[in-house]
Each structure stands twice: as structure tokens, then as C-alpha cells.
Coordinates of C-alpha atoms and ligand atoms in Angstrom, one line a residue:
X1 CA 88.6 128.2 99.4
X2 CA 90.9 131.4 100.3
X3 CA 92.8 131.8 97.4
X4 CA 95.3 133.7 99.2
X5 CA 96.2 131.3 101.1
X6 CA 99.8 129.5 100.1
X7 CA 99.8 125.9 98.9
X8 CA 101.4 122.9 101.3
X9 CA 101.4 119.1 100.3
X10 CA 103.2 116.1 102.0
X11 CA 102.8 112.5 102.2
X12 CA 104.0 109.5 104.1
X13 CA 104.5 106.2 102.6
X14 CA 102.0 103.4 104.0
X15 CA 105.1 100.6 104.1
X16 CA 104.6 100.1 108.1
X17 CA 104.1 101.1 111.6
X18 CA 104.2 105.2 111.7
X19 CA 106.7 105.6 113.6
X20 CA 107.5 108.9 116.6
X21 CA 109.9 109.5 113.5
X22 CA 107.3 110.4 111.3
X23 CA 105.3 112.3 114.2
X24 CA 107.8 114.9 115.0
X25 CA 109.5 115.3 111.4
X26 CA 106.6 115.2 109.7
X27 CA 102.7 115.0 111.2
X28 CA 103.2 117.4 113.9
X29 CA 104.5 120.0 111.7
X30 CA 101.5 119.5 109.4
X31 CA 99.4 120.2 112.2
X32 CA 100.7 123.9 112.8
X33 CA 100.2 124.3 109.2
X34 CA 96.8 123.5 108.5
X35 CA 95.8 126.9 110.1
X36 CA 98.0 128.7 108.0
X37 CA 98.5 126.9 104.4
X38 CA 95.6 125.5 101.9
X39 CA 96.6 121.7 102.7
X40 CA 97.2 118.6 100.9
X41 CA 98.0 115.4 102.3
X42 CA 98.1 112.2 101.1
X43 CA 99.0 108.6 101.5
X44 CA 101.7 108.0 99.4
X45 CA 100.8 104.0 98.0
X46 CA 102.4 104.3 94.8
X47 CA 105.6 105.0 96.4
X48 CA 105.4 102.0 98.9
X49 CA 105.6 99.8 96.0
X50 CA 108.9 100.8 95.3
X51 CA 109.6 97.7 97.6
X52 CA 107.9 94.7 97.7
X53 CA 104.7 94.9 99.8
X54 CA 101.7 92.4 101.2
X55 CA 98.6 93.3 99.3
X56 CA 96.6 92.5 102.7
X57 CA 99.3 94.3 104.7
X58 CA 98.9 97.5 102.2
X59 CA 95.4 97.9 102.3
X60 CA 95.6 98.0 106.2
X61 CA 98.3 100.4 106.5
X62 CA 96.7 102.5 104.0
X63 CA 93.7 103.2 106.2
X64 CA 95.9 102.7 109.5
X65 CA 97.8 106.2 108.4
X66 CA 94.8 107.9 107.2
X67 CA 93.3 107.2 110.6
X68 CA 96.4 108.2 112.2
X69 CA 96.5 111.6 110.0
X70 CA 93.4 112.4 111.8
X71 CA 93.7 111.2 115.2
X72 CA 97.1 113.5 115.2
X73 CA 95.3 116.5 114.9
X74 CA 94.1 117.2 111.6
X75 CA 91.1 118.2 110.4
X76 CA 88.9 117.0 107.6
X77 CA 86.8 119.8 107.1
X78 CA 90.5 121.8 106.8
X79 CA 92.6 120.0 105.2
X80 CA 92.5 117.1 102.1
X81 CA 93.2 113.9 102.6
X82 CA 93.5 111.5 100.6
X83 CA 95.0 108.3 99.0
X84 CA 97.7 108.6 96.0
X85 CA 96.5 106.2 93.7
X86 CA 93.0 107.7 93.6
X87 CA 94.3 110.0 91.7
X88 CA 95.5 109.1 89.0
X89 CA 97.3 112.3 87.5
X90 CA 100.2 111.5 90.3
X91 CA 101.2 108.4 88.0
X92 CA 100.5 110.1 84.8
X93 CA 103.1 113.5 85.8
X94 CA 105.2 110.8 87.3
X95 CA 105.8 109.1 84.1
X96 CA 106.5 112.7 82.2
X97 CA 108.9 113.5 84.8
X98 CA 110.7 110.6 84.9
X99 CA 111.5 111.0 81.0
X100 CA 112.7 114.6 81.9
X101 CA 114.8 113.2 84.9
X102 CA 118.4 112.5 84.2
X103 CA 119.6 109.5 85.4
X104 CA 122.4 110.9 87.1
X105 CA 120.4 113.1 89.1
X106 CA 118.7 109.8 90.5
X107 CA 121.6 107.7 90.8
X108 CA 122.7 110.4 93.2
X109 CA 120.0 110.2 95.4
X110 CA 121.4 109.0 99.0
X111 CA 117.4 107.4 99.6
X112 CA 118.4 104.9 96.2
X113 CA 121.8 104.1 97.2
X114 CA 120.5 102.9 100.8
X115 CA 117.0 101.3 99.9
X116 CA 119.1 99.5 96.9
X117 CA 121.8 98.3 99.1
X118 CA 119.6 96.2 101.2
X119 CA 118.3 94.1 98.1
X120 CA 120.0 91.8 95.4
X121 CA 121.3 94.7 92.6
X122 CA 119.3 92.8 89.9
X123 CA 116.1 92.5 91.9
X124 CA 116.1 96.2 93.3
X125 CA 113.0 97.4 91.3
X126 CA 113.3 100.7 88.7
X127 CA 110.7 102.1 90.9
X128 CA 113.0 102.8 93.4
X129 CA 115.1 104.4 91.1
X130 CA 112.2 106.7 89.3
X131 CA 110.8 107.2 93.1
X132 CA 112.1 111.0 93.3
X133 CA 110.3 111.9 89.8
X134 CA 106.9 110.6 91.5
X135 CA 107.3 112.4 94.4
X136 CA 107.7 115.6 92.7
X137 CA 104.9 115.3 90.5
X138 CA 103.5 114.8 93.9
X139 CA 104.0 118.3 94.8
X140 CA 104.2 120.1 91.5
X141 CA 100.5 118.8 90.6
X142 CA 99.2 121.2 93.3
X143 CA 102.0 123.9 92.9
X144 CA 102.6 123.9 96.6
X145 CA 105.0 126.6 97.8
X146 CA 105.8 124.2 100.9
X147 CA 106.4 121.0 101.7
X148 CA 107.0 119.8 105.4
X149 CA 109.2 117.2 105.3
X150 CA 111.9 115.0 107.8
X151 CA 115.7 116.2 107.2
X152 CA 115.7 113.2 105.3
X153 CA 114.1 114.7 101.9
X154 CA 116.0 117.5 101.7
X155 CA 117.5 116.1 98.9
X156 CA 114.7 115.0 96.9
X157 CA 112.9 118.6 97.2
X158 CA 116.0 119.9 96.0
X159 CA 115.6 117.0 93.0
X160 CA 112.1 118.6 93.0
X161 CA 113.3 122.2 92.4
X162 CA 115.6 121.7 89.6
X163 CA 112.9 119.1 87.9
X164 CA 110.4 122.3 87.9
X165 CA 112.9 124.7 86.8
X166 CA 114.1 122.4 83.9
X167 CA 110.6 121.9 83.3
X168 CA 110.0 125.5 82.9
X169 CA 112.5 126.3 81.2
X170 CA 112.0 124.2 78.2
X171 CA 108.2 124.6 78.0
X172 CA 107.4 128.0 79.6
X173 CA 106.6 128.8 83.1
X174 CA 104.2 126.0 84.2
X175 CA 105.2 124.8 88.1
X176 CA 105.7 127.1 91.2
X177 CA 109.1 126.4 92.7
X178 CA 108.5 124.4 96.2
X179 CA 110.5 125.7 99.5
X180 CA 111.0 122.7 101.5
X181 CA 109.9 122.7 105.6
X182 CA 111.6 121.1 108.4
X183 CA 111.2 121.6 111.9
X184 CA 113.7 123.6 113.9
X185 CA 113.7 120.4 116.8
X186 CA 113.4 117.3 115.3
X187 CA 114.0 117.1 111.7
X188 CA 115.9 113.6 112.2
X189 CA 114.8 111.5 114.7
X190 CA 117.8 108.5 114.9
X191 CA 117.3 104.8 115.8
X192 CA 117.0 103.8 119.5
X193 CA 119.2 100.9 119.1
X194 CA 121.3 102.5 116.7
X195 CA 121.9 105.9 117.0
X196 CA 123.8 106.7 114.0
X197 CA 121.3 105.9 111.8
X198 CA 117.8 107.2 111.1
X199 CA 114.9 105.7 112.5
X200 CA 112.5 104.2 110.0
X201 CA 109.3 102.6 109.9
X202 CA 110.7 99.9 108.0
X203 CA 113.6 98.6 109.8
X204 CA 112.6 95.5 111.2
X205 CA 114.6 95.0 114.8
X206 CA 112.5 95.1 118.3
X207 CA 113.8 97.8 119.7
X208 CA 114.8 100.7 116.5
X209 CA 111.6 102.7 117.0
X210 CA 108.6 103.5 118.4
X211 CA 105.7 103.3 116.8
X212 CA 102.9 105.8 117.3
X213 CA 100.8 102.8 117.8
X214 CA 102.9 101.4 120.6
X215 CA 101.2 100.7 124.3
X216 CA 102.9 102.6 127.6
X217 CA 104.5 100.0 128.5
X218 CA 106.4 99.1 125.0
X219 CA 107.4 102.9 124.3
X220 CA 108.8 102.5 127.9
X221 CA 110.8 99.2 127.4
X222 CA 112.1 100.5 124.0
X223 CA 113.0 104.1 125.4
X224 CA 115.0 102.1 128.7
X225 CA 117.0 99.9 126.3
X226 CA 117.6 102.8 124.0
X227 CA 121.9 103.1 123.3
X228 CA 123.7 106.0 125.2
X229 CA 127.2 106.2 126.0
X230 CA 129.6 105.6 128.9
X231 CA 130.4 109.2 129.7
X232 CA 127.4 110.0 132.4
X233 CA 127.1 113.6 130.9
X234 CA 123.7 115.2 129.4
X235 CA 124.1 117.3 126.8
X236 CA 123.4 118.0 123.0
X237 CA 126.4 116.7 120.6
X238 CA 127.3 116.3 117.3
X239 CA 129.9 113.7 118.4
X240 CA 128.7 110.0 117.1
X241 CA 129.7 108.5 120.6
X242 CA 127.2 110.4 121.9
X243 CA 124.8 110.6 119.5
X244 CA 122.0 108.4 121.8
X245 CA 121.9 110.8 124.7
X246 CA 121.5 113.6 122.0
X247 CA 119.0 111.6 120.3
X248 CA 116.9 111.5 123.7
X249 CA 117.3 114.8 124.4
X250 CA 116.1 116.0 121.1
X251 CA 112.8 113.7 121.2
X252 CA 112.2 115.5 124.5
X253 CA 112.6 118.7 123.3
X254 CA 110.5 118.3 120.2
X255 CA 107.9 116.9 122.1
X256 CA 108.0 119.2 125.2
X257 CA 108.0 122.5 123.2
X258 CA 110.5 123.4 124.9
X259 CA 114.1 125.7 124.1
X260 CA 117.4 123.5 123.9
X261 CA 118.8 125.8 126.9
X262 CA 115.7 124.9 128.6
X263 CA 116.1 121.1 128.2
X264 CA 119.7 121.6 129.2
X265 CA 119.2 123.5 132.5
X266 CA 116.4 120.5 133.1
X267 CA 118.7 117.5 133.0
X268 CA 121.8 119.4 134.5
X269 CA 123.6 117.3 136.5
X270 CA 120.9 114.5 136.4
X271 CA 121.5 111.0 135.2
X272 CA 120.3 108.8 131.9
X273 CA 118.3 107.1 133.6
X274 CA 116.0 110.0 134.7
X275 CA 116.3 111.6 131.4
X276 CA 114.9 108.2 129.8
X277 CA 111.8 108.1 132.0
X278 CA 111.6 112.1 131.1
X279 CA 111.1 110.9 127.6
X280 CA 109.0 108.3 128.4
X281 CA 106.5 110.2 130.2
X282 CA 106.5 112.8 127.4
X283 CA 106.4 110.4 124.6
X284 CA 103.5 109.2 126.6
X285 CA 101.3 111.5 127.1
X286 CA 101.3 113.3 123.2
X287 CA 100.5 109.3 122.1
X288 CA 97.7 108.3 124.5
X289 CA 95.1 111.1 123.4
X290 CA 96.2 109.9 120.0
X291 CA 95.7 106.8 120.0
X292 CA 92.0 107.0 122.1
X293 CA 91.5 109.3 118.8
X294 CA 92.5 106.3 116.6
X295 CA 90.8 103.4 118.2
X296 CA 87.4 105.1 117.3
X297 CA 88.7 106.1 113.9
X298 CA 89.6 102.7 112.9
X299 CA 86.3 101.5 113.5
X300 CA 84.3 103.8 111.5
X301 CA 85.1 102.7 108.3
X302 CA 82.3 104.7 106.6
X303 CA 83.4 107.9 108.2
X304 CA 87.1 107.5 107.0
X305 CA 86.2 105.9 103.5
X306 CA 83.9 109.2 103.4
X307 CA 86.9 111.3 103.7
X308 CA 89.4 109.8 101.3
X309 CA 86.3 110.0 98.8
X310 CA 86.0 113.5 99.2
X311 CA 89.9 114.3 99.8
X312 CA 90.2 112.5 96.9
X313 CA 87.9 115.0 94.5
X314 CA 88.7 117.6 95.5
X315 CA 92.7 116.3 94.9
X316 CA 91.6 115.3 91.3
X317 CA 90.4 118.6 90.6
X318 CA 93.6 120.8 91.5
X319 CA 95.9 118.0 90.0
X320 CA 93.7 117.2 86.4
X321 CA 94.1 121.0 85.8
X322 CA 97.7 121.1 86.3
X323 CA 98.3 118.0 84.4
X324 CA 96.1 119.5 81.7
X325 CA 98.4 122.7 81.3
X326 CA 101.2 120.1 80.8
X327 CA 99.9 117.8 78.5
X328 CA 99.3 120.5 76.4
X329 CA 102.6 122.0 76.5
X330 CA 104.6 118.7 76.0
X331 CA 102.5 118.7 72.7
X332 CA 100.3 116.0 73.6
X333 CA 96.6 116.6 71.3
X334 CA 93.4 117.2 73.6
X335 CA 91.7 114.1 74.8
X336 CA 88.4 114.6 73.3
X337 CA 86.3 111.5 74.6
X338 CA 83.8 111.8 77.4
X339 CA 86.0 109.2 79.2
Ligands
ATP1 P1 110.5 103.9 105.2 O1 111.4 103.4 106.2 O2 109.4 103.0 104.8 O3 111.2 104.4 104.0 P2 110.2 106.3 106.7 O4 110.0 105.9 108.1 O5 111.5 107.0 106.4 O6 109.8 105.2 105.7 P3 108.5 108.0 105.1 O7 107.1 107.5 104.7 O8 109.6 107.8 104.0 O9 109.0 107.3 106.4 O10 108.5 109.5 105.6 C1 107.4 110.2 105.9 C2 107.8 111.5 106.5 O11 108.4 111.3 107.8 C3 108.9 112.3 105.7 O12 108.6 113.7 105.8 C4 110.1 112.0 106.4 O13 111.1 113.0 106.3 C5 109.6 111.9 107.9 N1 110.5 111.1 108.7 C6 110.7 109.8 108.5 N2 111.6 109.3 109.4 C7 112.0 110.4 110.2 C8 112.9 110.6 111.3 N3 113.5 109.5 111.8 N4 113.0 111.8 111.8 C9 112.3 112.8 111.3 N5 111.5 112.7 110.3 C10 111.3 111.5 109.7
LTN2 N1 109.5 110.5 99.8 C1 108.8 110.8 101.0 C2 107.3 110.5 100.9 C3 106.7 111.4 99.9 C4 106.5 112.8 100.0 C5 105.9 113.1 98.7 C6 106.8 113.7 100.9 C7 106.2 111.0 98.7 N2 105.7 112.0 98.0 C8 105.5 114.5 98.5 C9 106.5 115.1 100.6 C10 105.8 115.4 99.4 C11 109.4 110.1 102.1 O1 109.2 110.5 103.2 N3 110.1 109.1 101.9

């Protein structure tokens, strides 16, 4: 291990179909960073419960994003991946946290107010509420210094911040402070069929988002349907009317690596319809190498369980010794058992 290597950790709920979403806020960026960053990545189960989930449907999506992890670029012998729950330090922080979190600072949280709209206000589950202590026991358990994330956690890494610093400040310097890490292109990838709001892996209607799993010809129907505008004009905006032709302009240049002048100069003059099929082809070609990578993944069960057994040791270790440090200054006495 390089110790002078900085610290990242991320993690992506298993609670559907990854979406191109995830891919370009999240997944690709961790890709760049497992060259520069001592990585840890995991699949964040004991967040998906914060809404009602299939146990069937759970365990598949658990290995489905591990698998996908991998066949998007990163690398085992790298990085660590592994599963949440396997380590179980991630619950115990969570539950020390959440009695240090105010409530106010979670009733605040834009993530609560939205997941909790969509369900009956008596059924919406305190988990959902507690979900940002978990998350940054999540990240303070390994002291990352990073944390690539989508535009939408902003907030919650800010929640983070001030959770460590509080935490510090009453118990002595215990957590590094995390920065958080979005992409320059790409940092909020918005609904196909609705432009105006973010797409997610668990909105339910045909044609919001495309899934990394998605054949060539579904990523091509979606991308066709997708909402622009009546104006006929290409171009980046910050206007809501025309927030689908900047939504497909931004997916392009994510993807394409290429500068926003660059994109512009590309479509100038051209019409939606060509710049759909652009963003096809280049959604495309980034999934079909992925998902050849997958379909043998998927299938070798024993290589992937193999991986989450190891990502998950080597998680255990970093997080137990962290945990340890604050057990013992919360005043909790030495577990002395061999268990
Ligand atoms: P859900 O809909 O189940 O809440 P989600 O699709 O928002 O899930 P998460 O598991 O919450 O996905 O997010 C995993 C990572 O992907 C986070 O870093 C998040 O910021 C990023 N991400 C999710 N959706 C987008 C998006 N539309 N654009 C950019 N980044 C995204
Ligand atoms: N809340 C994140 C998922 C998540 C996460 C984390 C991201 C849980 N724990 C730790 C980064 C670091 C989301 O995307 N909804």
C-alpha cells in the first residue's frame, strides 16, 4: 500500500438499473481516480433499504453493480470493492452519528424532502431520514480526502463535513475533512422524458433513462423520444425550455471528451435530429465494450464472490481501526472478548 497516496471512497445504491446517470457522474470519474487515489468503493445495501426493496431483486442488483464496477474499468487488484453490509463498522458509526446529527440538519436535506414526498408521510421509513449520517460514516470510516460524487450529493458531503468537524470538535481530532468531487461535464445528467428533473435509477417510466445495461437498439429508441424544444437551435442553456437539447448536448460531451466550444462548433447549424443519433452513436460505443465486459462477469460468480471477499477484508480492516479510535473517545469501555 503507498501510504502517500490520498484516500477516495464512493458508493452507489443497488436499488435498480445503473443508469448513463450514474456512469458519467459517478463510475467514470472513479475510473480516472483509481490511478491516482488509494480507492474504496462499495455497494451501498444498507442505504437501498431506505425504501422498500425485493429481497430477490436486492441480491441481484447487488452483484449486477459489482459486476458493472468492474466491467466499467476498474480494477480489482487496484482498487477495493466491496459490499456495505459486510462490513459491519458502516452500521455501527452510522448509529453514533446519527445520535450526533441534529434533526434539522436532516430535515433539510433536499434527497429526504423528495424520496419522502413520493410515499405516505406515516409510512416514509426513519431510514430515509438518518440516510445522510450513514453515508458519512461511509466516508469518515476510511478518512477519505475525496469523494466523487453526482451534483446531486453536494449537499450530503457538505452534511458530511460539518458531522466531522462537530465530531472533532467535541472529542478531539478524530476524522479527516472530505473535499467532495464532481466532474467538470456531467455532474447532473437530467431525465430524457423530463428534462427538468434528474435522472434516476429508480424512476419507473419507459423512456426517463438509460440504463447501462440497455441493448443498441433501446438506448436508440429512448435517445429519439428524448424531450427537446420547438426552437430548432443547438446550444448549451440554463433556460428550462431548453433544458432537453442541453441535456443531449452535455451527455455528448461527457462522453466524447470533448470541450463545450468543441461540441458547439460540431452541431452548428445542424438539426436535433442529427445531434440525437450523435448521442446515440456515442452512448453506444462507451456501453458495448462494457457490457461484453459484464456478460462474462456475471457468470463467474466465484471470481466476483472472490472479490467482494477480499474488498471486503481489506475494508474491515481500515474501518474497525477507525471505529476503534471512536469508540474509545465516545467513552465506550474496550470490548475484551475474542468475538
Ligand atoms: P436512486 O434513484 O435509487 O436514488 P440514483 O440513480 O440517484 O439512485 P445513487 O445510487 O443515489 O443513484 O447514486 C450513485 C452515484 O451516481 C452518486 O454519486 C450520484 O451523484 C450519481 N448520479 C446519480 N444520478 C446521476 C445523474 N443523473 N447525473 C449525474 N450523476 C448521477
Ligand atoms: N448517497 C449516495 C450513495 C452513497 C455514497 C456514500 C456516495 C452512500 N454512501 C458514500 C459517496 C460516498 C447517493 O448517490 N445517493
Amino acid at each position: 500500500m503507498n501510504t502517500q497516496k490520498k484516500r477516495v471512497l464512493s458508493g452507489i445504491q443497488p436499488s435498480g438499473n445503473l443508469t448513463i446517470g450514474n456512469y458519467i457522474g459517478a463510475l467514470r470519474q472513479w475510473v480516472e481516480e483509481q490511478e491516482h487515489y488509494e480507492c474504496y468503493f462499495c455497494i451501498v445495501d444498507l442505504h437501498a433499504i431506505t425504501v422498500p426493496q425485493d429481497p430477490t431483486a436486492l441480491r441481484e442488483k447487488t452483484r449486477e453493480v459489482a459486476a458493472l464496477y468492474i466491467a466499467s474499468g476498474l480494477d480489482p487488484e487496484k482498487v477495493t470493492i466491496f459490499i456495505q453490509s459486510h462490513v459491519t463498522a458502516h452500521a455501527e458509526l452510522g448509529w453514533i452519528l446519527t445520535c450526533l446529527s441534529p434533526l434539522g440538519w436532516l430535515y433539510r436535506m433536499t434527497q429526504f424532502k423528495d424520496k419522502a414526498a413520493k410515499q405516505q408521510q406515516e409510512s416514509v421509513g426513519a431510514g430515509l431520514l438518518n440516510y445522510p449520517a450513514l453515508m458519512a460514516a461511509d466516508i469518515l470510516l476510511y478518512q477519505a480526502h475525496a469523494v466523487p460524487v453526482g451534483d446531486d450529493q453536494r449537499q450530503h458531503l457538505e452534511f458530511t463535513r460539518d458531522l466531522a468537524q462537530r465530531f472533532n470538535s467535541l472529542y478531539g481530532e478524530t476524522f479527516v475533512i472530505p473535499e467532495v468531487m464532481v466532474p467538470k461535464a456531467g455532474a447532473r445528467i437530467m431525465g430524457l422524458d423530463n428534462p427538468t428533473a434528474k435522472m434516476s435509477k429508480s424512476e419507473e417510466s419507459e423512456y426517463h433513462a438509460v440504463y447501462m445495461l440497455d441493448s443498441p437498439a433501446q438506448v436508440k429508441k429512448k435517445i429519439m423520444r428524448a424531450v427537446t424544444d420547438s426552437l430548432a437551435e443547438i446550444g448549451f442553456s440554463d433556460d428550462p425550455e431548453r433544458a432537453g437539447v442541453n441535456n443531449l448536448l452535455t451527455i455528448y460531451q461527457a462522453l466524447s471528451g470533448q470541450t463545450g466550444d468543441e461540441v458547439m462548433q460540431q452541431f452548428a447549424g445542424r438539426g436535433y435530429g442529427d445531434l440525437k443519433k450523435a448521442v446515440v452513436e456515442q452512448v453506444n460505443s462507451h456501453l458495448e465494450p462494457l457490457q461484453a465486459r459484464y456478460n462474462q462477469l456475471i457468470h463467474e460468480a466465484g471470481y466476483l464472490d472472490g472479490i467482494l471477499a477480499r474488498g471486503a477484508e481489506k475494508a474491515a480492516e481500515m474501518a474497525e481501526h477507525t471505529l476503534n479510535t471512536v469508540k474509545e473517545r465516545i467513552g465506550f469501555l474496550p470490548n475484551r472478548s475474542r468475538r
